[in-house]
Short mmCIF file of C-alpha atoms in Angstrom, two decimals:
data_model
loop_
_atom_site.label_atom_id
_atom_site.label_comp_id
_atom_site.label_asym_id
_atom_site.label_seq_id
_atom_site.Cartn_x
_atom_site.Cartn_y
_atom_site.Cartn_z
CA MET U 17 -0.62 -18.16 -12.72
CA LYS U 18 -0.99 -17.75 -8.78
CA ASN U 19 0.79 -20.54 -6.91
CA GLY U 20 -0.95 -22.14 -4.11
CA LEU U 21 -1.58 -25.71 -2.17
CA THR U 22 -3.89 -26.71 -5.34
CA THR U 23 -1.27 -26.09 -7.92
CA ALA U 24 -1.02 -28.98 -10.10
CA VAL U 25 2.19 -28.29 -11.60
CA GLY U 26 5.69 -29.50 -10.06
CA LEU U 27 6.47 -30.86 -6.76
CA ILE U 28 6.59 -28.77 -3.47
CA LEU U 29 9.72 -29.10 -2.03
CA ALA U 30 9.46 -26.22 0.83
CA CYS U 31 11.78 -26.81 3.63
CA ALA U 32 9.74 -27.85 6.94
CA ALA U 33 11.95 -25.70 9.05
CA ALA U 34 10.57 -22.70 7.19
CA ALA U 35 7.12 -22.44 8.34
CA LEU U 36 4.98 -22.15 11.52
CA ALA U 37 4.57 -26.17 12.25
CA LEU U 38 2.86 -27.40 15.35
CA ALA U 39 5.16 -29.08 17.53
CA PRO U 40 5.87 -29.21 21.44
CA ALA U 41 7.39 -26.29 22.90
CA ALA U 42 8.24 -24.77 26.10
CA PRO U 43 5.46 -23.10 28.17
CA ALA U 44 5.19 -19.36 27.00
CA ALA U 45 3.81 -16.42 29.04
CA ASP U 46 0.08 -15.46 27.92
CA LEU U 47 -0.46 -13.07 25.21
CA LYS U 48 -0.86 -9.52 26.41
CA VAL U 49 -3.80 -7.75 24.73
CA GLY U 50 -4.16 -4.08 24.56
CA VAL U 51 -4.77 -0.92 22.21
CA ALA U 52 -2.91 2.09 20.91
CA ASP U 53 -4.83 5.12 21.44
CA ASP U 54 -3.83 8.53 22.12
CA HIS U 55 -7.40 9.39 23.83
CA PRO U 56 -5.98 9.53 27.22
CA LYS U 57 -3.68 12.58 26.44
CA THR U 58 -7.15 14.01 25.91
CA SER U 59 -7.93 15.30 29.41
CA PRO U 60 -8.06 13.58 32.83
CA GLY U 61 -11.87 12.80 32.57
CA ILE U 62 -11.31 11.05 28.95
CA ALA U 63 -8.36 9.18 30.52
CA GLU U 64 -10.28 7.95 33.69
CA GLN U 65 -12.98 6.81 31.26
CA PHE U 66 -10.57 5.36 28.58
CA TYR U 67 -8.83 3.16 31.36
CA GLY U 68 -11.96 2.23 32.99
CA ALA U 69 -13.45 0.66 29.80
CA MET U 70 -9.91 -1.16 29.44
CA ASN U 71 -10.20 -2.58 32.78
CA ASP U 72 -13.55 -3.57 31.93
CA ILE U 73 -12.41 -5.78 28.59
CA GLY U 74 -9.33 -6.84 30.51
CA LEU U 75 -6.83 -4.97 28.54
CA THR U 76 -3.51 -4.36 30.09
CA GLU U 77 -1.28 -2.34 27.60
CA ASN U 78 -1.86 1.16 25.71
CA ARG U 79 0.63 2.39 23.30
CA ILE U 80 0.88 6.29 23.45
CA THR U 81 2.17 8.55 20.70
CA VAL U 82 5.19 11.26 21.23
CA LEU U 83 6.07 13.19 18.31
CA TRP U 84 9.19 15.34 17.80
CA ASP U 85 9.23 18.38 16.62
CA SER U 86 12.79 19.12 14.88
CA THR U 87 12.13 22.98 15.16
CA ASN U 88 11.99 22.82 18.99
CA PRO U 89 14.08 19.78 19.44
CA THR U 90 14.13 19.66 23.12
CA THR U 91 10.74 20.30 23.91
CA ILE U 92 8.67 17.42 24.69
CA PRO U 93 4.85 18.27 23.28
CA GLU U 94 2.10 17.52 25.19
CA ARG U 95 4.29 16.76 28.08
CA ASP U 96 1.66 17.44 30.96
CA GLN U 97 -1.14 15.36 29.19
CA ILE U 98 1.31 12.55 28.79
CA GLY U 99 2.22 12.65 32.36
CA GLN U 100 -1.58 12.92 33.25
CA ALA U 101 -2.13 9.84 30.72
CA LEU U 102 0.45 7.82 32.50
CA ASP U 103 -0.75 8.69 36.11
CA ALA U 104 -4.22 7.35 35.19
CA ALA U 105 -2.66 4.34 33.57
CA ALA U 106 -0.68 3.42 36.58
CA ALA U 107 -3.86 4.10 38.46
CA HIS U 108 -5.91 1.46 36.69
CA GLY U 109 -2.86 -1.14 36.17
CA ALA U 110 -2.32 -0.53 32.47
CA ARG U 111 1.28 -0.81 31.10
CA VAL U 112 2.02 2.25 28.74
CA THR U 113 4.49 1.86 25.46
CA LEU U 114 5.82 5.20 24.19
CA SER U 115 6.07 5.20 20.45
CA ILE U 116 8.33 8.12 19.43
CA TYR U 117 8.92 9.38 16.21
CA ALA U 118 9.32 12.53 14.10
CA ASP U 119 6.22 14.53 13.08
CA ARG U 120 7.65 15.32 9.52
CA ALA U 121 8.86 12.61 7.09
CA ARG U 122 12.36 14.52 6.59
CA ALA U 123 12.88 15.81 9.81
CA ILE U 124 15.67 13.32 10.81
CA THR U 125 17.28 13.51 7.37
CA ASP U 126 17.18 16.94 6.56
CA SER U 127 20.21 18.11 8.46
CA PRO U 128 23.26 16.39 9.63
CA GLN U 129 22.52 17.07 13.26
CA ALA U 130 18.96 16.02 13.20
CA ALA U 131 19.60 12.34 14.01
CA ALA U 132 21.57 13.10 16.95
CA GLN U 133 18.68 15.72 18.13
CA PHE U 134 16.19 13.11 17.99
CA VAL U 135 18.12 10.49 19.84
CA ALA U 136 18.82 13.01 22.32
CA PHE U 137 15.26 13.73 22.46
CA ILE U 138 14.24 10.22 23.04
CA ALA U 139 16.39 9.83 26.21
CA GLN U 140 15.09 12.93 27.39
CA VAL U 141 11.50 11.35 27.20
CA ALA U 142 12.73 8.12 29.06
CA ARG U 143 14.34 10.50 31.86
CA ALA U 144 11.06 12.52 32.16
CA TYR U 145 8.80 9.31 32.48
CA PRO U 146 10.95 6.88 34.26
CA GLN U 147 7.88 4.85 35.25
CA VAL U 148 7.79 3.90 31.13
CA LYS U 149 10.03 0.68 30.36
CA ASP U 150 8.78 0.29 26.79
CA PHE U 151 9.91 2.72 23.97
CA ILE U 152 9.31 2.07 20.14
CA VAL U 153 11.93 4.11 18.18
CA GLY U 154 10.40 5.32 15.07
CA ASN U 155 7.10 4.60 13.25
CA GLU U 156 6.90 2.53 9.82
CA PRO U 157 10.39 3.86 8.25
CA ASN U 158 9.31 1.95 5.19
CA LYS U 159 6.70 4.21 4.46
CA ALA U 160 6.84 7.64 2.73
CA ARG U 161 4.50 9.37 5.05
CA PHE U 162 6.93 8.80 7.84
CA TRP U 163 10.44 8.48 6.23
CA GLN U 164 12.01 10.17 3.29
CA PRO U 165 13.62 9.71 1.15
CA GLN U 166 12.56 6.15 0.62
CA PHE U 167 14.73 5.84 -2.47
CA ASN U 168 18.31 7.05 -3.40
CA PRO U 169 18.77 9.44 -6.87
CA ASN U 170 20.00 5.77 -8.33
CA ARG U 171 16.40 4.27 -7.33
CA THR U 172 17.79 1.82 -4.86
CA PRO U 173 16.37 1.53 -1.34
CA ALA U 174 17.42 4.28 1.22
CA ALA U 175 15.21 4.59 3.99
CA CYS U 176 15.74 1.55 6.31
CA ALA U 177 19.40 1.41 5.93
CA ALA U 178 19.33 5.10 6.95
CA TYR U 179 17.02 4.29 9.91
CA GLU U 180 19.37 1.50 11.19
CA PRO U 181 22.05 4.00 12.77
CA VAL U 182 19.22 5.92 14.31
CA LEU U 183 17.92 2.90 15.94
CA ALA U 184 21.43 1.96 16.97
CA ALA U 185 21.89 5.10 19.01
CA ALA U 186 18.56 5.32 20.46
CA TYR U 187 19.06 1.92 21.43
CA ASP U 188 22.37 3.02 23.47
CA ALA U 189 20.88 6.39 24.73
CA LEU U 190 17.81 4.47 26.06
CA LYS U 191 20.11 1.77 27.63
CA ALA U 192 22.32 4.40 29.34
CA VAL U 193 18.91 5.99 30.86
CA ASP U 194 17.83 2.67 32.45
CA PRO U 195 19.26 -0.98 31.24
CA THR U 196 15.76 -2.50 31.79
CA ILE U 197 14.03 -0.28 29.27
CA ALA U 198 12.99 -2.51 26.35
CA VAL U 199 13.98 -0.99 23.41
CA ILE U 200 11.65 -1.66 20.20
CA GLY U 201 12.04 -1.36 16.54
CA VAL U 202 11.16 -0.76 13.83
CA GLY U 203 7.16 -0.49 13.64
CA LEU U 204 7.14 -1.94 10.41
CA GLY U 205 4.66 -1.36 8.12
CA PRO U 206 3.03 -4.28 6.67
CA ARG U 207 3.22 -3.52 2.88
CA GLY U 208 5.53 -1.94 0.35
CA SER U 209 5.68 -1.41 -3.26
CA ASP U 210 9.62 -1.68 -3.58
CA ASN U 211 8.85 0.87 -6.57
CA PRO U 212 10.93 4.17 -6.60
CA LEU U 213 8.69 5.54 -9.36
CA ALA U 214 5.42 4.84 -7.75
CA SER U 215 3.16 7.69 -7.48
CA GLY U 216 0.76 6.69 -4.68
CA ASN U 217 2.26 4.22 -2.49
CA LEU U 218 6.07 5.09 -2.40
CA SER U 219 7.18 2.57 0.35
CA ILE U 220 9.57 -0.57 0.86
CA SER U 221 8.25 -3.90 1.75
CA PRO U 222 8.75 -5.26 5.20
CA VAL U 223 11.19 -8.08 4.76
CA ARG U 224 13.22 -5.82 2.27
CA CYS U 225 13.34 -3.04 4.99
CA ILE U 226 14.75 -6.13 7.38
CA ARG U 227 17.18 -6.78 4.97
CA ASP U 228 18.35 -3.18 4.56
CA ILE U 229 18.58 -2.79 8.40
CA GLY U 230 20.57 -5.86 8.64
CA ARG U 231 22.99 -4.94 5.86
CA ALA U 232 23.68 -1.30 7.37
CA TYR U 233 24.14 -3.04 10.91
CA ARG U 234 26.63 -5.39 9.53
CA ALA U 235 28.59 -2.73 7.69
CA SER U 236 28.80 -1.04 10.78
CA LYS U 237 30.31 -3.78 12.42
CA ARG U 238 28.74 -3.03 15.65
CA LYS U 239 28.78 -5.96 18.17
CA ARG U 240 25.85 -4.93 20.74
CA PRO U 241 22.14 -5.48 19.74
CA ILE U 242 20.03 -2.53 18.03
CA MET U 243 16.73 -3.61 19.43
CA ASP U 244 15.20 -6.09 22.21
CA GLU U 245 11.87 -6.88 20.17
CA LEU U 246 10.66 -6.12 16.88
CA SER U 247 7.38 -4.25 16.15
CA LEU U 248 5.03 -4.78 13.12
CA HIS U 249 1.79 -3.23 12.45
CA ALA U 250 -0.12 -6.02 11.46
CA HIS U 251 -2.89 -4.59 9.60
CA PRO U 252 -4.57 -6.45 6.65
CA ASN U 253 -4.09 -5.70 3.09
CA ALA U 254 -7.92 -4.75 2.67
CA ASP U 255 -10.51 -4.42 5.51
CA THR U 256 -12.47 -7.08 3.82
CA ASP U 257 -9.99 -9.44 4.17
CA ARG U 258 -10.53 -12.64 6.35
CA LEU U 259 -7.81 -13.25 9.36
CA GLU U 260 -6.42 -15.90 7.25
CA THR U 261 -6.01 -13.90 3.79
CA GLY U 262 -2.57 -12.54 4.93
CA TYR U 263 -0.29 -10.99 1.95
CA SER U 264 1.78 -12.26 -0.85
CA TRP U 265 5.77 -12.16 -0.30
CA PRO U 266 7.47 -9.57 0.29
CA ASN U 267 4.43 -8.13 2.45
CA ALA U 268 3.40 -9.51 5.68
CA GLY U 269 0.46 -9.85 7.94
CA ILE U 270 -1.00 -11.94 10.80
CA PRO U 271 -0.84 -15.25 8.69
CA ASN U 272 2.78 -14.33 7.43
CA LEU U 273 4.72 -13.92 10.80
CA ALA U 274 7.06 -16.92 9.81
CA ARG U 275 8.19 -14.59 6.81
CA ILE U 276 9.04 -11.81 9.37
CA LYS U 277 10.88 -14.19 11.40
CA GLN U 278 12.68 -15.80 8.28
CA ALA U 279 13.66 -12.13 7.15
CA PHE U 280 15.07 -11.14 10.74
CA TRP U 281 16.91 -14.29 10.97
CA ASP U 282 18.58 -14.05 7.41
CA ALA U 283 19.39 -10.09 8.37
CA PHE U 284 21.13 -11.04 11.64
CA TYR U 285 22.21 -14.33 12.21
CA GLY U 286 25.82 -14.82 13.56
CA THR U 287 25.64 -11.05 14.76
CA GLY U 288 25.25 -9.30 17.70
CA GLN U 289 21.70 -8.76 17.58
CA PRO U 290 19.43 -11.66 18.76
CA THR U 291 17.38 -13.23 16.34
CA PHE U 292 14.04 -15.48 16.26
CA GLU U 293 15.70 -18.91 17.30
CA GLU U 294 15.16 -21.82 19.02
CA ALA U 295 16.88 -24.34 21.69
CA GLY U 296 18.73 -27.22 20.12
CA LEU U 297 20.08 -25.70 17.07
CA PRO U 298 23.76 -25.80 16.34
CA TYR U 299 24.70 -22.29 15.97
CA GLY U 300 25.34 -20.81 19.41
CA PRO U 301 23.41 -20.11 22.46
CA VAL U 302 19.55 -18.89 22.18
CA ARG U 303 18.64 -15.09 22.35
CA THR U 304 15.02 -15.42 21.13
CA MET U 305 13.66 -12.41 19.63
CA LYS U 306 9.92 -11.38 20.39
CA LEU U 307 7.39 -9.79 18.34
CA ARG U 308 4.98 -7.15 19.36
CA LEU U 309 2.13 -6.47 16.98
CA ASN U 310 1.58 -2.63 18.07
CA GLU U 311 -1.19 -1.79 15.53
CA VAL U 312 -3.87 -4.30 14.26
CA GLY U 313 -7.06 -3.02 13.25
CA TRP U 314 -9.93 -3.96 10.62
CA GLN U 315 -12.00 -0.69 9.91
CA VAL U 316 -15.80 -1.02 9.63
CA ALA U 317 -18.81 0.89 8.63
CA ILE U 318 -20.65 3.46 11.04
CA PRO U 319 -24.14 2.65 11.97
CA ALA U 320 -26.77 5.21 11.46
CA SER U 321 -26.99 5.56 15.09
CA SER U 322 -23.45 6.90 15.49
CA GLN U 323 -22.82 8.64 12.45
CA GLY U 324 -23.41 12.14 14.26
CA ALA U 325 -20.05 11.45 16.08
CA TYR U 326 -18.07 11.32 12.69
CA PHE U 327 -17.03 14.05 10.02
CA GLY U 328 -15.38 13.40 6.77
CA ARG U 329 -15.59 10.84 4.13
CA GLU U 330 -14.53 7.28 4.65
CA SER U 331 -11.25 6.68 2.44
CA VAL U 332 -11.42 2.66 2.47
CA VAL U 333 -13.92 -0.03 2.13
CA THR U 334 -14.70 -1.39 5.38
CA THR U 335 -16.12 -4.33 6.83
CA ASP U 336 -19.23 -4.74 8.86
CA GLU U 337 -18.77 -4.65 12.78
CA GLY U 338 -19.93 -8.75 13.06
CA THR U 339 -17.08 -9.39 11.01
CA GLN U 340 -14.52 -7.49 12.83
CA ALA U 341 -15.82 -8.73 16.05
CA ALA U 342 -14.98 -12.87 14.74
CA ILE U 343 -11.69 -11.35 13.56
CA TYR U 344 -10.74 -10.09 16.72
CA GLY U 345 -11.77 -12.66 18.67
CA ASN U 346 -10.06 -15.55 16.65
CA LEU U 347 -6.67 -13.67 16.65
CA ILE U 348 -6.37 -13.62 20.25
CA SER U 349 -6.48 -17.47 20.41
CA PHE U 350 -4.56 -17.91 17.24
CA LEU U 351 -1.75 -15.32 18.54
CA ALA U 352 -1.54 -17.02 22.07
CA CYS U 353 -0.14 -20.20 20.66
CA ASP U 354 2.68 -18.36 18.73
CA PRO U 355 5.31 -17.93 21.75
CA THR U 356 7.23 -15.52 19.96
CA VAL U 357 4.58 -12.98 19.88
CA LYS U 358 4.55 -10.92 23.16
CA SER U 359 1.46 -8.72 22.65
CA VAL U 360 -1.26 -7.56 20.18
CA LEU U 361 -2.52 -4.05 20.28
CA PHE U 362 -5.64 -3.00 18.54
CA LEU U 363 -5.60 0.30 16.71
CA THR U 364 -7.86 1.67 18.45
CA LEU U 365 -10.05 1.43 21.48
CA VAL U 366 -12.15 4.72 20.45
CA ASP U 367 -12.63 5.54 16.89
CA GLU U 368 -11.19 8.72 15.51
CA ALA U 369 -13.95 10.98 14.59
CA ASP U 370 -12.44 11.83 11.02
CA LEU U 371 -13.54 9.25 8.66
CA ASP U 372 -10.43 9.76 6.76
CA ARG U 373 -8.47 8.23 9.59
CA TRP U 374 -9.11 5.12 11.72
CA GLN U 375 -12.52 3.47 12.67
CA SER U 376 -11.25 -0.03 14.06
CA GLY U 377 -11.74 0.61 17.69
CA LEU U 378 -13.94 -1.85 20.02
CA MET U 379 -15.86 1.55 20.69
CA ARG U 380 -17.17 4.16 18.11
CA ALA U 381 -16.36 7.89 18.26
CA ASP U 382 -19.46 8.35 20.84
CA TRP U 383 -18.07 5.55 23.10
CA THR U 384 -20.79 3.29 22.21
CA GLN U 385 -19.51 -0.59 22.10
CA ARG U 386 -19.41 -2.56 18.92
CA PRO U 387 -19.66 -6.07 18.93
CA SER U 388 -15.94 -6.57 19.30
CA TYR U 389 -16.11 -4.92 22.36
CA SER U 390 -17.87 -8.07 24.18
CA ILE U 391 -16.25 -10.67 22.14
CA VAL U 392 -12.44 -9.53 22.85
CA LYS U 393 -13.68 -9.08 26.77
CA GLY U 394 -15.34 -12.54 26.43
CA ALA U 395 -12.18 -14.29 25.11
CA ILE U 396 -9.64 -12.51 27.59
CA ALA U 397 -12.35 -13.47 30.59
CA ALA U 398 -12.41 -17.07 28.80
CA GLY U 399 -8.57 -17.55 28.92
CA GLN U 400 -7.94 -17.45 25.30
CA THR U 401 -4.63 -15.44 25.89
CA HIS U 402 -3.22 -18.72 27.17
CA CYS U 403 -2.71 -21.22 24.36
CA ALA U 404 -5.04 -23.86 24.66
CA GLY U 405 -3.40 -26.53 22.32
CA ARG U 406 0.61 -27.01 21.50
CA PRO U 407 2.30 -23.94 20.51
CA ALA U 408 3.62 -23.41 17.29
CA ALA U 409 7.06 -23.74 16.89
CA TRP U 410 9.45 -22.04 14.16
CA ARG U 411 12.92 -22.91 13.14
CA HIS U 412 14.58 -20.72 10.38
CA ALA U 413 14.93 -22.40 6.77
CA PHE U 414 18.17 -23.28 5.71
CA ARG U 415 17.20 -23.26 2.04
CA PRO U 416 14.69 -21.53 -0.23
CA VAL U 417 11.12 -21.75 0.99
CA GLY U 418 8.60 -23.21 -1.01
CA VAL U 419 10.52 -24.22 -4.13
CA HIS U 420 8.41 -26.23 -6.88
CA LEU U 421 9.76 -27.25 -10.40
CA GLY U 422 7.83 -28.42 -13.34
CA PHE U 423 10.76 -31.09 -14.14
CA THR U 424 11.30 -32.73 -10.70
CA ALA U 425 8.42 -35.53 -11.74
CA GLY U 426 10.35 -36.35 -15.04
CA THR U 427 9.52 -35.24 -18.82
CA ARG U 428 8.41 -36.94 -21.75
CA PRO U 429 10.79 -37.67 -24.96
CA ARG U 430 11.55 -35.02 -27.32
CA SER U 431 11.73 -34.61 -30.94
CA ALA U 432 15.23 -34.31 -32.53
CA ARG U 433 13.41 -31.06 -34.13
CA ASN U 434 12.46 -29.41 -30.84
CA ARG U 435 13.50 -25.88 -30.28
CA THR U 436 11.55 -25.20 -27.00
CA TRP U 437 12.78 -25.80 -23.45
CA SER U 438 10.78 -24.72 -20.88
CA PHE U 439 9.06 -25.44 -17.25
CA VAL U 440 7.15 -24.09 -14.95
CA ALA U 441 8.97 -22.89 -11.53
CA GLY U 442 7.75 -21.06 -8.44
CA SER U 443 8.60 -20.10 -4.87
CA GLU U 444 7.04 -18.89 -1.52
CA GLU U 445 9.61 -16.21 -1.70
CA GLY U 446 11.64 -14.28 -4.09
CA THR U 447 14.56 -16.29 -5.51
CA LEU U 448 17.23 -16.00 -7.98
CA PHE U 449 17.27 -19.37 -10.36
CA THR U 450 19.83 -20.67 -12.76
CA ALA U 451 18.31 -23.41 -14.83
CA ALA U 452 20.15 -25.61 -17.46
CA LEU U 453 19.71 -28.44 -19.80
CA PHE U 454 22.33 -31.24 -19.54
CA ARG U 455 23.46 -34.04 -21.76
CA LEU U 456 23.88 -37.40 -20.00
CA ARG U 457 25.84 -40.28 -21.34
CA GLY U 458 23.18 -42.45 -21.26
CA PRO U 459 19.36 -43.22 -19.80
CA GLY U 460 18.58 -44.39 -16.23
CA ARG U 461 19.75 -43.21 -12.93
CA ILE U 462 22.20 -40.09 -13.01
CA SER U 463 25.73 -41.02 -11.43
CA PRO U 464 27.43 -38.90 -8.42
CA ALA U 465 29.77 -37.70 -11.08
CA ALA U 466 27.41 -36.24 -13.47
CA ARG U 467 25.44 -34.61 -10.38
CA SER U 468 28.72 -33.08 -9.22
CA ARG U 469 29.03 -31.72 -12.72
CA ILE U 470 25.79 -30.25 -12.89
CA VAL U 471 26.01 -28.68 -9.79
CA ARG U 472 29.36 -27.15 -10.50
CA SER U 473 27.94 -25.83 -13.83
CA LEU U 474 24.79 -24.54 -12.16
CA ARG U 475 26.99 -22.54 -9.71
CA SER U 476 29.24 -20.96 -12.67
CA ALA U 477 28.40 -17.66 -14.61
CA ARG U 478 29.50 -19.65 -17.63
CA PRO U 479 27.76 -22.80 -19.79
CA ASN U 480 30.13 -25.11 -18.26
CA GLY U 481 29.10 -28.20 -19.72
CA ALA U 482 25.36 -27.02 -19.95
CA ALA U 483 23.94 -27.52 -23.35
CA LEU U 484 21.34 -24.76 -22.78
CA LYS U 485 21.20 -22.32 -19.64
CA SER U 486 19.35 -19.43 -18.28
CA THR U 487 18.84 -17.12 -15.44
CA GLY U 488 16.38 -15.06 -13.70
CA LYS U 489 14.05 -14.09 -10.76
CA LEU U 490 11.05 -15.99 -9.22
CA THR U 491 8.26 -13.76 -7.74
CA GLY U 492 7.35 -15.22 -4.16
CA GLY U 493 3.90 -16.77 -4.36
CA TRP U 494 3.86 -16.78 -8.20
CA ASP U 495 4.67 -19.29 -10.77
CA ARG U 496 6.16 -18.18 -14.14
CA VAL U 497 7.67 -20.51 -17.45
CA VAL U 498 11.26 -20.61 -17.05
CA THR U 499 12.57 -20.44 -20.93
CA LEU U 500 15.94 -21.71 -22.43
CA PRO U 501 17.45 -20.45 -25.34
CA ALA U 502 15.23 -21.68 -28.31
CA ARG U 503 17.69 -23.98 -30.61
CA LYS U 504 18.21 -27.63 -31.21
CA VAL U 505 20.32 -30.15 -29.34
CA LYS U 506 21.96 -33.16 -30.38
CA PRO U 507 19.98 -36.34 -29.96
CA GLY U 508 20.66 -38.24 -26.80
CA TYR U 509 19.65 -38.06 -23.26
CA TYR U 510 19.26 -35.21 -21.37
CA VAL U 511 18.25 -33.68 -17.74
CA TYR U 512 16.97 -30.32 -16.39
CA GLY U 513 19.03 -28.78 -13.17
CA ALA U 514 18.14 -25.62 -11.37
CA ARG U 515 20.14 -23.63 -8.60
CA ILE U 516 17.59 -21.45 -6.44
CA VAL U 517 19.24 -18.91 -4.36
CA ALA U 518 17.00 -17.07 -1.60
CA GLU U 519 16.86 -13.39 -2.56
CA LEU U 520 17.14 -12.34 1.14
CA ASN U 521 20.13 -14.50 2.04
CA SER U 522 22.32 -15.93 -0.51
CA ALA U 523 23.53 -18.54 2.06
CA ARG U 524 20.05 -20.30 1.62
CA HIS U 525 20.48 -22.16 -1.74
CA ALA U 526 19.35 -25.42 -3.15
CA THR U 527 20.38 -27.64 -6.45
CA TYR U 528 17.52 -29.72 -8.17
CA ILE U 529 18.08 -32.27 -10.56
CA GLY U 530 14.91 -33.62 -12.78
CA ARG U 531 14.75 -37.01 -14.36
CA SER U 532 16.72 -38.05 -17.49
CA PHE U 533 14.62 -38.04 -21.11
CA ARG U 534 15.38 -38.84 -24.17
CA VAL U 535 15.87 -36.29 -27.53
CA GLY U 536 15.40 -37.83 -30.80
CA THR U 537 17.26 -41.22 -31.47
CA PRO U 538 20.51 -41.55 -29.43
#
């Protein structure tokens, strides 16, 4: 049964600190709105037209790709074209972010020296273009298209842990070139199958990728950060999704940013890497990270009047241009009230002509304007990049998020012949559970001594006083029936108990104890 706000079973015990909650917060800088588009590398004339359109809309940032060719590790491909694009951007007052990654998924992992060569190339690019102060290191390492292998031979995750030392070395190299450079990781893809046997989507979910990066960072004993900001590609799961649809855990889109922040905090709290934190919390100085949504795009169907500018066949189910326009306008005001989001970049300004690629721009491939062009322009002109309400505040969770258990509201008496012991449970994130049935001395309120005994038993791998005991997993966002061993118990008074531990951070755990009920005639 899919879990949601209307779930009739159980009591929602979500920790309020785990979610975005409207609360007073310090004034934040306006949201930066831009695009991710390589069109300016095409020619000086195209670059002039491109940045002119950006100025007209009010966009202030463009992300440009720089690919590393491991067969020519010291050559900057399209060096002159990138320089021309940067000059045009400067002339139009646009900030440029360079996204640097390998042109082959195994380029960095194929040889022992490849990672060092890639890092040296990143520093070379930074020296070649000193006017650029924002660099994204890598691109979607949690997807097989950009990083391989995704999994080890024993089917454990490999990619994101292998990416961590590359990011760390790139951080040091870029800071050596210019300490003011913002090093941006990870360019996370929003979804992953977490299935080492997958045939068509060999990938790792974003929260588990962050977990693996954090584990590798902790194992390295590094004291310095590995990134200044975190990049997420916040595409929808399907182009027909609404803005508010989002993803089921462990994937994440625009409505699920709290999930990314929590995963990042779980991965790095207490280390030299800043996390998403707030003032007033008792664990040290505040070093708040920023999120960059460096790719956001809903793909649309092409109207008949522009179809001549495209070729190939569409590979996804698209939405319509009016829906795209409404989504793009609404997400600006929505994200403007999240002070941890620094920028959002639409992919792209101008569509790619190949229908198997991206048709999510504000302009079609023939450079005609979509409705989203004027909607985004109007939103920026109306000041919607500045939060009009109260900024959304986030604080990390101390306990598993969104736990609900069917036994918390009590349970009916049972026959002495009963052999079935079960209840419905769920959580909003992946969790591990230990559940048990405990016999009590009598009815009524559970004594402090009995509670302590139950808590100790649930922490133990052995039965330790439990009449029945079971362990397992809860899948984030889905309910399941937790079943204890099928056998009779002695007549008396009993209570269900459960210990829930967050998959991403074993320090986040909680114990829940139900109400006593009678079995048979005591």
